[in-house]
C-alpha cells in the first residue's frame, strides 16, 4: 500500500462530420463556449486536445443525401469486442438500425483516408462481413441492428466511411481511429443523462464542442427503465441528430462512445413488465472479456416471462457485456456492473478484477468505472456503498481515478484508501477504515498517493440537491449540485488534466494529476 499522510476516519474526436457529410455549426447560440475562469489556467471547453493537429488541409467530406426512411436509426460508432489495442492497425464497430424486412445483402460499407482533395484517396470496401441482430420486442416495430467491422484503420488517424445501399451511397461521416499509447488523448465523461431535459441537450452540445476522442457514460444511459422506446425518445435524437441544434447534435456517428450499465439500464424492470427493457444488450456493442457469469447469478434478472425474443436480440452480450475492460491509448479501463445483485466480494469476481488490473500494469493510467459511487455525500443513495469492497484492489494496483454516476451531481473526493471491516449490511452500507490525503489539492500538489473517486452524474437527469445530514462527508473535496455538467479529461504520459464543465460552458472544477 502506498504511503499517505493519514487522517483516519470510520465511515459506514469528436471530429464534426454529421450525416450526409455536414459539419455542426459551432456558431449557434447553444454551441458557444465562453472563456472560463479560475483553476489551473482555465480555457474554453472547445480548446484543442493536447497534441491535436489542425488537419486544416484535409478536404471536407462530400455531401451524401440520405433518402427518407433509409434508417430507423442512423449509424453510430462503438468499440465492439475489441478490448486491446490493435497494433499497426485499429478497428471500430459501425452500427445502424433498419426495418426488419430489409435485406442485409443490400448494404455495404467503404472507408478511406481523407486527403487534401476529394479525389486524393479512393474508397475501399471493408473486408469483414456485415451481420444483423433482429429486434422484435415490446412496442418497437421489428428491426435489425446491423453491425459492420471497420478494420485496418490507421491508429489515431482520421478516416472517412460511407454506407451504400445497392451501389448508391446513402450516408457518410468522418471519424478517428482509436489512438496508440504514445498519443495524447481527450475523453468526455458524464452519466445519468438521457431523460429528454434541456440539461441533457446542453451537456450534449458542450460534449460536441469539446471534440473528444471518445465519450464514456457512467451508467443510467436512458430513463427511466432502459427501454428501446426510451432510446427512440431521448437518446438517439439528442446524441445522433442530423445537424447540431438546440435539441441535439451529430455526436455518435463520428465519436466512439463507451458506457457502463446503470440500474435504470438493466435493473429497473423485468421483461413481463416492459417487453422492450434491457435495450442496453442489443443497442450496444462492447468487449465481451468480463467475468463469465451465469444468467441466474450475478446477472440482471429478466423475469419469468418468455425471454426468447430478447435473447435472440441480445445474443452473447447478455449477461457478459455488463462488465468488461478495454484499452484506449495509454489508459486501461476496468468497467464493472455495480448493480445491487452483484457481490464483488465473491472470490471468483474479485479474482477477475485483480487479474485484469494486474495485467494492466504497463498502462500509464488505470481507471475503474461503474455506476454506483462508493463514496458520496448525498442522502440519496448514500448507503449504496457495496463497491467499497474493491477499494483495496484499486489501491494495490495503482488505479488513478474511480469514475461513477448514479448521484445526479458532481463530486470529487480527496485521494483515499479504504479497508472494509464489516461485510455489506442489509441497506448496502460497508463499514471500514478510511484514510484521506488532504495535502493533495490538484493545483499546487498534483501527486495523489491513492485513488480519487469522482461522481459525474449530472449529464441530464433531474439534479440532486440533498446533502447527507446537510453537510459534506469528510472525504468530499469538491461538490456541485446546482447545474448539469460533464467531465473533460486530457491525458498524456505525464499528466491527467480534468475539468468539470457546466451546461453553460463555465468551468466548475479543475484538477490535475502528474506522474
Coordinates of C-alpha atoms in Angstrom, one line a residue:
X1 CA 0.0 0.0 0.0
X2 CA 1.3 3.5 -0.9
X3 CA 2.2 5.9 1.8
X4 CA -0.3 8.6 2.6
X5 CA -0.4 11.4 5.1
X6 CA -3.0 9.9 7.4
X7 CA -6.3 11.3 8.5
X8 CA -8.1 8.2 9.8
X9 CA -11.9 8.1 10.0
X10 CA -14.5 5.4 10.3
X11 CA -17.0 5.5 7.5
X12 CA -20.1 3.4 7.2
X13 CA -12.6 13.4 -31.9
X14 CA -15.2 14.4 -31.8
X15 CA -14.5 15.4 -35.4
X16 CA -17.5 17.3 -36.5
X17 CA -18.8 15.3 -39.5
X18 CA -22.6 14.8 -39.5
X19 CA -24.9 12.8 -41.5
X20 CA -24.6 13.4 -45.2
X21 CA -21.2 14.9 -44.7
X22 CA -22.4 18.0 -42.9
X23 CA -20.4 19.7 -40.1
X24 CA -22.0 21.0 -36.9
X25 CA -22.5 24.8 -36.7
X26 CA -20.5 25.8 -33.7
X27 CA -21.6 29.4 -34.0
X28 CA -25.2 28.7 -33.0
X29 CA -26.1 30.1 -29.5
X30 CA -26.3 26.7 -27.8
X31 CA -22.8 25.8 -29.0
X32 CA -21.0 28.9 -27.9
X33 CA -18.4 28.3 -25.1
X34 CA -17.3 31.3 -23.2
X35 CA -13.8 31.8 -21.8
X36 CA -13.5 30.1 -18.4
X37 CA -12.0 31.5 -15.2
X38 CA -10.2 30.1 -12.2
X39 CA -8.5 26.8 -11.7
X40 CA -5.2 25.8 -13.3
X41 CA -5.3 28.2 -16.1
X42 CA -8.8 27.9 -17.5
X43 CA -9.7 27.6 -21.1
X44 CA -12.8 27.1 -23.3
X45 CA -14.3 23.7 -23.5
X46 CA -13.6 23.9 -27.2
X47 CA -9.9 24.2 -26.7
X48 CA -8.0 21.6 -28.8
X49 CA -6.9 18.5 -27.1
X50 CA -3.1 18.1 -26.3
X51 CA -1.2 17.1 -29.4
X52 CA -4.1 17.7 -31.7
X53 CA -3.3 18.8 -35.2
X54 CA -5.3 21.3 -37.2
X55 CA -5.7 18.9 -40.1
X56 CA -6.9 22.0 -41.9
X57 CA -5.6 20.9 -45.3
X58 CA -8.0 18.0 -45.5
X59 CA -10.8 18.3 -48.0
X60 CA -14.3 18.3 -46.4
X61 CA -16.4 15.1 -46.8
X62 CA -18.5 15.1 -49.9
X63 CA -22.2 15.6 -49.3
X64 CA -24.2 12.4 -49.3
X65 CA -28.0 12.6 -49.5
X66 CA -29.9 10.1 -47.3
X67 CA -33.3 9.1 -48.7
X68 CA -36.2 9.2 -46.3
X69 CA -36.8 6.0 -44.3
X70 CA -33.4 4.6 -45.1
X71 CA -32.6 4.1 -41.5
X72 CA -34.7 3.5 -38.4
X73 CA -31.7 5.0 -36.6
X74 CA -28.6 6.3 -38.4
X75 CA -25.1 4.9 -37.9
X76 CA -23.2 5.2 -34.7
X77 CA -19.7 4.1 -33.7
X78 CA -18.8 1.7 -30.9
X79 CA -15.8 -0.4 -29.8
X80 CA -17.2 -3.8 -30.4
X81 CA -15.4 -6.8 -29.0
X82 CA -12.0 -5.1 -29.2
X83 CA -10.6 -4.8 -25.7
X84 CA -6.9 -4.4 -26.7
X85 CA -5.1 -2.0 -29.0
X86 CA -4.7 -3.4 -32.5
X87 CA -1.0 -2.6 -33.1
X88 CA -0.3 -1.4 -36.5
X89 CA -3.9 -1.1 -37.4
X90 CA -7.1 -0.4 -35.4
X91 CA -10.8 -1.3 -35.6
X92 CA -14.1 0.0 -34.6
X93 CA -17.7 -1.2 -34.9
X94 CA -20.2 0.7 -37.0
X95 CA -23.9 0.0 -36.2
X96 CA -27.2 1.2 -37.7
X97 CA -30.8 0.2 -37.4
X98 CA -33.1 -0.7 -40.3
X99 CA -36.6 -2.2 -40.7
X100 CA -36.7 -6.0 -40.1
X101 CA -37.7 -6.7 -43.7
X102 CA -34.5 -5.1 -45.1
X103 CA -32.2 -7.5 -46.9
X104 CA -28.7 -7.5 -45.4
X105 CA -27.0 -8.1 -48.8
X106 CA -28.3 -4.7 -50.0
X107 CA -25.8 -2.9 -47.8
X108 CA -22.0 -2.4 -47.9
X109 CA -19.5 -0.1 -46.2
X110 CA -16.4 1.6 -47.6
X111 CA -13.6 3.6 -45.9
X112 CA -10.8 5.8 -46.9
X113 CA -8.1 8.1 -45.5
X114 CA -9.2 11.8 -46.1
X115 CA -6.8 13.8 -48.3
X116 CA -6.1 17.3 -49.3
X117 CA -8.6 16.9 -52.2
X118 CA -11.7 14.9 -52.5
X119 CA -10.1 12.6 -55.1
X120 CA -6.8 12.1 -53.3
X121 CA -7.7 8.7 -51.9
X122 CA -10.2 6.1 -53.2
X123 CA -12.9 4.3 -51.3
X124 CA -12.2 0.7 -50.3
X125 CA -14.8 -1.8 -49.4
X126 CA -14.4 -3.3 -45.9
X127 CA -13.2 -6.9 -45.8
X128 CA -15.3 -8.0 -42.9
X129 CA -18.9 -9.3 -43.3
X130 CA -21.9 -7.4 -42.1
X131 CA -24.1 -9.0 -39.5
X132 CA -27.5 -8.2 -38.1
X133 CA -29.5 -8.9 -34.9
X134 CA -33.3 -9.0 -35.1
X135 CA -35.1 -6.9 -32.5
X136 CA -38.8 -7.6 -32.1
X137 CA -39.8 -6.6 -28.6
X138 CA -42.5 -4.6 -26.9
X139 CA -43.8 -1.5 -28.7
X140 CA -40.9 -1.4 -31.1
X141 CA -41.6 -2.4 -34.7
X142 CA -39.4 -5.3 -35.8
X143 CA -36.0 -4.0 -36.7
X144 CA -32.4 -5.1 -37.5
X145 CA -29.4 -3.8 -35.7
X146 CA -26.7 -4.0 -38.4
X147 CA -23.1 -4.2 -37.5
X148 CA -20.1 -3.6 -39.7
X149 CA -16.5 -4.2 -38.6
X150 CA -14.2 -1.3 -39.6
X151 CA -10.8 -3.0 -39.5
X152 CA -7.4 -1.9 -40.9
X153 CA -7.8 1.7 -39.7
X154 CA -4.6 3.8 -39.2
X155 CA -4.3 4.3 -35.4
X156 CA -5.2 7.8 -34.3
X157 CA -5.9 9.0 -37.8
X158 CA -9.0 10.4 -39.3
X159 CA -10.9 8.2 -41.6
X160 CA -14.0 8.6 -43.8
X161 CA -16.7 6.0 -44.0
X162 CA -19.7 5.7 -46.2
X163 CA -22.7 3.3 -46.3
X164 CA -24.1 2.1 -49.6
X165 CA -27.4 0.6 -50.3
X166 CA -27.0 -1.2 -53.6
X167 CA -24.5 0.9 -55.4
X168 CA -25.7 4.2 -54.1
X169 CA -24.1 6.0 -51.1
X170 CA -26.7 6.8 -48.5
X171 CA -24.6 8.1 -45.6
X172 CA -21.1 9.3 -44.9
X173 CA -19.2 10.7 -41.9
X174 CA -15.7 11.3 -40.7
X175 CA -14.3 9.8 -37.5
X176 CA -11.0 9.0 -35.8
X177 CA -9.5 5.5 -35.1
X178 CA -8.5 4.6 -31.6
X179 CA -5.2 6.2 -30.6
X180 CA -2.0 4.4 -29.6
X181 CA -0.3 4.6 -26.2
X182 CA 2.1 7.3 -27.4
X183 CA -0.6 9.8 -28.4
X184 CA -2.3 12.3 -26.1
X185 CA -6.0 11.8 -25.8
X186 CA -9.1 13.6 -24.7
X187 CA -12.3 12.0 -23.4
X188 CA -15.6 13.4 -22.0
X189 CA -17.4 11.6 -19.2
X190 CA -20.8 12.0 -17.7
X191 CA -23.7 9.8 -16.6
X192 CA -27.4 9.8 -15.7
X193 CA -28.2 11.5 -19.0
X194 CA -31.0 10.7 -21.5
X195 CA -34.1 12.0 -19.9
X196 CA -35.0 14.5 -22.6
X197 CA -34.2 17.5 -20.4
X198 CA -32.7 20.8 -21.5
X199 CA -29.8 20.0 -19.3
X200 CA -29.1 16.8 -21.3
X201 CA -29.2 18.7 -24.6
X202 CA -26.8 21.4 -23.3
X203 CA -24.4 18.8 -22.0
X204 CA -24.5 17.1 -25.4
X205 CA -23.7 20.4 -27.1
X206 CA -20.8 21.0 -24.7
X207 CA -19.6 17.5 -25.4
X208 CA -19.6 18.1 -29.2
X209 CA -17.7 21.4 -28.7
X210 CA -15.0 19.7 -26.6
X211 CA -14.1 17.5 -29.6
X212 CA -13.3 14.4 -27.5
X213 CA -11.6 11.3 -28.9
X214 CA -14.3 9.3 -27.2
X215 CA -17.1 9.6 -24.7
X216 CA -17.7 7.5 -21.6
X217 CA -21.1 7.3 -19.9
X218 CA -21.1 6.3 -16.3
X219 CA -24.5 4.5 -16.4
X220 CA -28.2 5.2 -16.5
X221 CA -27.9 5.9 -20.2
X222 CA -31.6 6.3 -20.7
X223 CA -34.5 6.9 -18.3
X224 CA -36.3 5.5 -16.6
X225 CA -36.3 1.7 -17.4
X226 CA -33.7 1.2 -20.1
X227 CA -36.3 0.7 -22.7
X228 CA -35.9 0.6 -26.5
X229 CA -38.7 3.1 -26.7
X230 CA -36.7 5.4 -24.4
X231 CA -33.7 5.3 -26.7
X232 CA -36.0 6.3 -29.5
X233 CA -37.4 9.2 -27.5
X234 CA -34.5 10.6 -25.5
X235 CA -31.2 9.1 -26.7
X236 CA -30.9 8.9 -30.5
X237 CA -32.5 12.3 -31.2
X238 CA -30.1 14.1 -28.7
X239 CA -26.8 12.4 -29.5
X240 CA -27.2 11.4 -33.1
X241 CA -29.2 14.3 -34.6
X242 CA -28.8 15.1 -38.3
X243 CA -27.2 18.5 -37.6
X244 CA -26.2 20.5 -34.5
X245 CA -29.1 22.4 -32.9
X246 CA -30.8 23.2 -29.7
X247 CA -32.4 19.7 -29.4
X248 CA -29.5 17.5 -30.4
X249 CA -26.0 17.1 -32.0
X250 CA -24.5 14.6 -34.5
X251 CA -22.1 13.1 -32.0
X252 CA -22.4 9.3 -32.1
X253 CA -21.7 8.9 -35.8
X254 CA -18.3 10.5 -35.5
X255 CA -17.3 9.8 -31.9
X256 CA -16.7 6.5 -30.2
X257 CA -18.9 6.1 -27.2
X258 CA -18.4 3.6 -24.3
X259 CA -20.8 3.0 -21.4
X260 CA -21.2 1.2 -18.1
X261 CA -24.7 0.0 -17.4
X262 CA -26.6 1.5 -14.5
X263 CA -29.7 0.5 -12.5
X264 CA -32.0 2.3 -14.9
X265 CA -30.4 0.4 -17.8
X266 CA -30.6 -3.2 -16.6
X267 CA -32.2 -3.3 -13.2
X268 CA -35.3 -1.2 -13.1
X269 CA -37.7 -3.6 -14.8
X270 CA -38.4 -7.1 -16.0
X271 CA -39.5 -8.4 -19.4
X272 CA -43.0 -9.1 -18.2
X273 CA -43.4 -5.5 -17.1
X274 CA -41.8 -3.9 -20.1
X275 CA -41.0 -6.2 -23.1
X276 CA -38.6 -3.7 -24.6
X277 CA -36.5 -3.5 -21.5
X278 CA -32.7 -4.2 -21.3
X279 CA -32.1 -2.4 -24.6
X280 CA -28.5 -2.0 -23.5
X281 CA -27.8 -5.6 -24.5
X282 CA -28.9 -5.1 -28.2
X283 CA -28.1 -1.5 -29.0
X284 CA -24.5 -1.6 -27.5
X285 CA -21.5 -3.5 -28.8
X286 CA -18.7 -3.6 -26.3
X287 CA -16.0 -6.0 -25.3
X288 CA -17.0 -9.5 -24.1
X289 CA -14.0 -10.2 -21.9
X290 CA -15.7 -9.7 -18.5
X291 CA -16.2 -12.4 -15.9
X292 CA -18.2 -15.3 -17.1
X293 CA -21.4 -15.2 -15.0
X294 CA -24.4 -17.5 -15.2
X295 CA -27.7 -15.8 -16.1
X296 CA -29.2 -17.0 -12.7
X297 CA -26.4 -15.5 -10.6
X298 CA -24.6 -12.1 -10.7
X299 CA -26.7 -11.0 -13.7
X300 CA -29.7 -8.8 -14.1
X301 CA -32.8 -10.9 -13.7
X302 CA -35.1 -10.9 -16.8
X303 CA -38.2 -12.1 -15.1
X304 CA -40.3 -15.2 -15.6
X305 CA -41.9 -14.3 -19.0
X306 CA -40.8 -15.8 -22.3
X307 CA -37.3 -14.5 -23.0
X308 CA -36.7 -15.9 -26.5
X309 CA -37.1 -12.6 -28.4
X310 CA -34.8 -10.8 -26.0
X311 CA -32.1 -13.4 -26.0
X312 CA -32.3 -13.5 -29.8
X313 CA -31.7 -9.8 -29.9
X314 CA -29.0 -9.7 -27.2
X315 CA -27.1 -12.8 -28.3
X316 CA -23.9 -13.4 -26.4
X317 CA -24.0 -9.9 -25.0
X318 CA -26.4 -10.9 -22.2
X319 CA -25.2 -11.0 -19.5
X320 CA -21.5 -10.9 -20.4
X321 CA -21.3 -7.3 -21.6
X322 CA -22.3 -5.9 -18.2
X323 CA -18.7 -5.9 -17.1
X324 CA -15.6 -5.6 -19.3
X325 CA -12.3 -3.9 -19.8
X326 CA -10.6 -2.1 -22.7
X327 CA -7.5 0.0 -23.6
X328 CA -7.5 3.4 -25.2
X329 CA -4.1 4.9 -25.8
X330 CA -2.1 4.9 -22.6
X331 CA -5.2 4.2 -20.4
X332 CA -6.7 0.9 -19.3
X333 CA -10.4 0.9 -18.3
X334 CA -11.9 -1.7 -16.0
X335 CA -15.7 -1.3 -16.3
X336 CA -17.9 -3.1 -13.8
X337 CA -21.6 -3.9 -13.3
X338 CA -22.3 -2.2 -9.9
X339 CA -26.0 -3.1 -9.6
X340 CA -27.1 -4.4 -6.2
X341 CA -27.3 -8.1 -7.3
X342 CA -23.6 -8.1 -7.9
X343 CA -21.4 -9.3 -5.0
X344 CA -17.9 -8.2 -5.9
X345 CA -16.6 -9.8 -2.7
X346 CA -17.3 -13.1 -4.3
X347 CA -13.9 -14.8 -4.8
X348 CA -14.4 -15.5 -8.5
X349 CA -15.5 -12.0 -9.3
X350 CA -12.8 -10.4 -7.2
X351 CA -10.2 -12.6 -8.8
X352 CA -11.3 -11.3 -12.2
X353 CA -10.9 -7.7 -11.1
X354 CA -7.5 -8.4 -9.7
X355 CA -6.3 -10.3 -12.7
X356 CA -7.5 -7.5 -15.0
X357 CA -5.8 -4.7 -13.0
X358 CA -2.6 -6.8 -12.6
X359 CA -2.4 -7.4 -16.4
X360 CA -2.7 -3.6 -17.0
X361 CA 0.4 -2.5 -15.0
X362 CA 2.1 -1.3 -18.2
X363 CA -0.6 1.2 -18.9
X364 CA 0.3 4.7 -17.8
X365 CA -3.2 5.3 -16.5
X366 CA -5.5 2.8 -14.9
X367 CA -9.2 3.7 -14.5
X368 CA -12.1 1.9 -13.0
X369 CA -15.6 2.9 -13.9
X370 CA -19.1 1.8 -12.7
X371 CA -22.4 3.4 -11.8
X372 CA -22.9 3.3 -8.1
X373 CA -20.3 5.5 -6.2
X374 CA -18.6 4.0 -3.2
X375 CA -18.2 7.5 -1.6
X376 CA -21.0 10.0 -1.9
X377 CA -22.1 13.0 0.2
X378 CA -25.8 12.9 -0.8
X379 CA -28.6 11.5 1.3
X380 CA -29.9 10.0 -2.0
X381 CA -28.1 6.6 -2.5
X382 CA -25.8 7.3 0.5
X383 CA -25.9 3.6 1.6
X384 CA -25.2 2.2 -1.9
X385 CA -21.7 1.5 -0.8
X386 CA -21.2 -2.1 -1.8
X387 CA -18.5 -1.3 -4.4
X388 CA -16.2 -0.2 -1.4
X389 CA -15.2 -3.9 -1.1
X390 CA -13.0 -3.5 -4.1
X391 CA -11.1 -0.4 -2.8
X392 CA -8.1 -2.4 -1.5
X393 CA -7.6 -3.8 -5.0
X394 CA -7.8 -0.3 -6.6
X395 CA -5.1 0.8 -4.2
X396 CA -2.9 -2.2 -4.6
X397 CA -2.8 -1.9 -8.4
X398 CA -2.4 1.8 -8.7
X399 CA -5.8 2.9 -10.0
X400 CA -5.6 6.7 -10.5
X401 CA -9.3 7.5 -10.7
X402 CA -12.6 5.6 -10.0
X403 CA -15.4 7.2 -12.1
X404 CA -19.1 6.8 -11.2
X405 CA -22.5 8.3 -11.7
X406 CA -25.9 7.4 -10.0
X407 CA -26.0 10.5 -7.9
X408 CA -27.1 13.4 -10.1
X409 CA -24.4 16.0 -9.3
X410 CA -20.6 16.3 -9.4
X411 CA -18.4 15.2 -6.5
X412 CA -14.6 14.8 -6.2
X413 CA -13.0 13.0 -3.3
X414 CA -9.7 13.5 -1.7
X415 CA -7.2 10.7 -2.5
X416 CA -8.3 7.9 -0.2
X417 CA -7.7 4.4 0.9
X418 CA -10.4 2.2 2.5
X419 CA -10.1 -1.0 4.4
X420 CA -13.5 -2.8 4.9
X421 CA -14.0 -4.1 8.4
X422 CA -17.5 -5.5 8.1
X423 CA -19.5 -7.1 5.2
X424 CA -22.1 -5.2 3.4
X425 CA -25.2 -4.7 5.6
X426 CA -28.9 -5.1 4.6
X427 CA -29.0 -1.5 3.5
X428 CA -25.9 -1.7 1.3
X429 CA -23.5 0.1 3.6
X430 CA -20.0 -1.1 4.1
X431 CA -18.1 0.0 7.3
X432 CA -14.3 0.3 7.3
X433 CA -11.2 2.3 8.0
X434 CA -10.9 5.4 5.8
X435 CA -7.6 7.2 5.3
X436 CA -7.6 10.6 3.5
X437 CA -4.8 12.6 1.9
X438 CA -5.8 16.2 2.2
X439 CA -2.4 17.6 1.2
X440 CA -3.4 16.9 -2.4
X441 CA -5.3 19.9 -3.9
X442 CA -4.9 19.2 -7.6
X443 CA -3.4 22.6 -8.2
X444 CA -0.1 23.0 -6.3
X445 CA 0.1 19.4 -5.1
X446 CA -0.8 17.3 -8.1
X447 CA 0.7 13.9 -7.0
X448 CA -2.0 12.0 -5.1
X449 CA -0.9 8.9 -3.3
X450 CA -4.2 7.0 -3.6
X451 CA -7.2 6.8 -5.9
X452 CA -9.5 9.8 -6.4
X453 CA -13.2 9.0 -6.6
X454 CA -15.3 11.1 -9.0
X455 CA -19.1 11.2 -9.2
X456 CA -20.1 12.7 -12.6
X457 CA -23.8 12.0 -12.7
X458 CA -25.1 15.4 -13.8
X459 CA -25.4 14.5 -17.5
X460 CA -29.1 15.4 -17.9
X461 CA -31.4 13.7 -15.4
X462 CA -33.0 15.7 -12.6
X463 CA -30.4 17.1 -10.2
X464 CA -30.0 16.0 -6.6
X465 CA -29.6 18.8 -4.0
X466 CA -29.8 16.8 -0.8
X467 CA -26.5 16.5 1.2
X468 CA -26.3 13.7 3.7
X469 CA -27.3 15.3 7.0
X470 CA -26.9 18.7 5.5
X471 CA -23.1 18.6 5.2
X472 CA -20.3 17.2 3.1
X473 CA -18.7 14.0 4.2
X474 CA -15.1 14.3 5.2
X475 CA -13.9 12.5 2.1
X476 CA -15.5 15.1 -0.3
X477 CA -13.1 17.8 -1.6
X478 CA -15.5 19.3 -4.2
X479 CA -19.2 19.3 -4.5
X480 CA -21.5 20.9 -7.2
X481 CA -25.2 20.1 -7.3
X482 CA -26.8 23.2 -9.0
X483 CA -26.1 22.6 -12.7
X484 CA -25.8 19.8 -15.2
X485 CA -22.2 19.2 -16.2
X486 CA -19.6 17.0 -18.0
X487 CA -16.0 16.0 -17.2
X488 CA -13.4 16.8 -19.8
X489 CA -10.1 14.9 -19.4
X490 CA -6.8 15.4 -21.3
X491 CA -4.2 12.7 -20.9
X492 CA -0.5 12.5 -21.7
X493 CA 2.2 10.2 -20.4
X494 CA 2.8 12.5 -17.5
X495 CA -0.4 14.4 -16.8
X496 CA -4.1 14.0 -16.3
X497 CA -5.8 17.4 -16.6
X498 CA -9.5 17.3 -15.7
X499 CA -12.1 20.0 -15.9
X500 CA -15.7 19.9 -14.8
X501 CA -17.7 22.0 -17.3
X502 CA -21.2 23.2 -16.7
X503 CA -24.0 23.0 -19.2
X504 CA -23.4 26.7 -20.0
X505 CA -19.7 26.1 -20.7
X506 CA -18.3 27.6 -17.5
X507 CA -15.6 25.8 -15.6
X508 CA -16.7 24.4 -12.3
X509 CA -13.7 22.5 -11.1
X510 CA -10.1 21.9 -12.4
X511 CA -7.7 19.4 -11.0
X512 CA -4.6 17.7 -12.2
X513 CA -2.6 14.5 -11.6
X514 CA 1.1 14.4 -12.6
X515 CA 3.2 11.2 -12.7

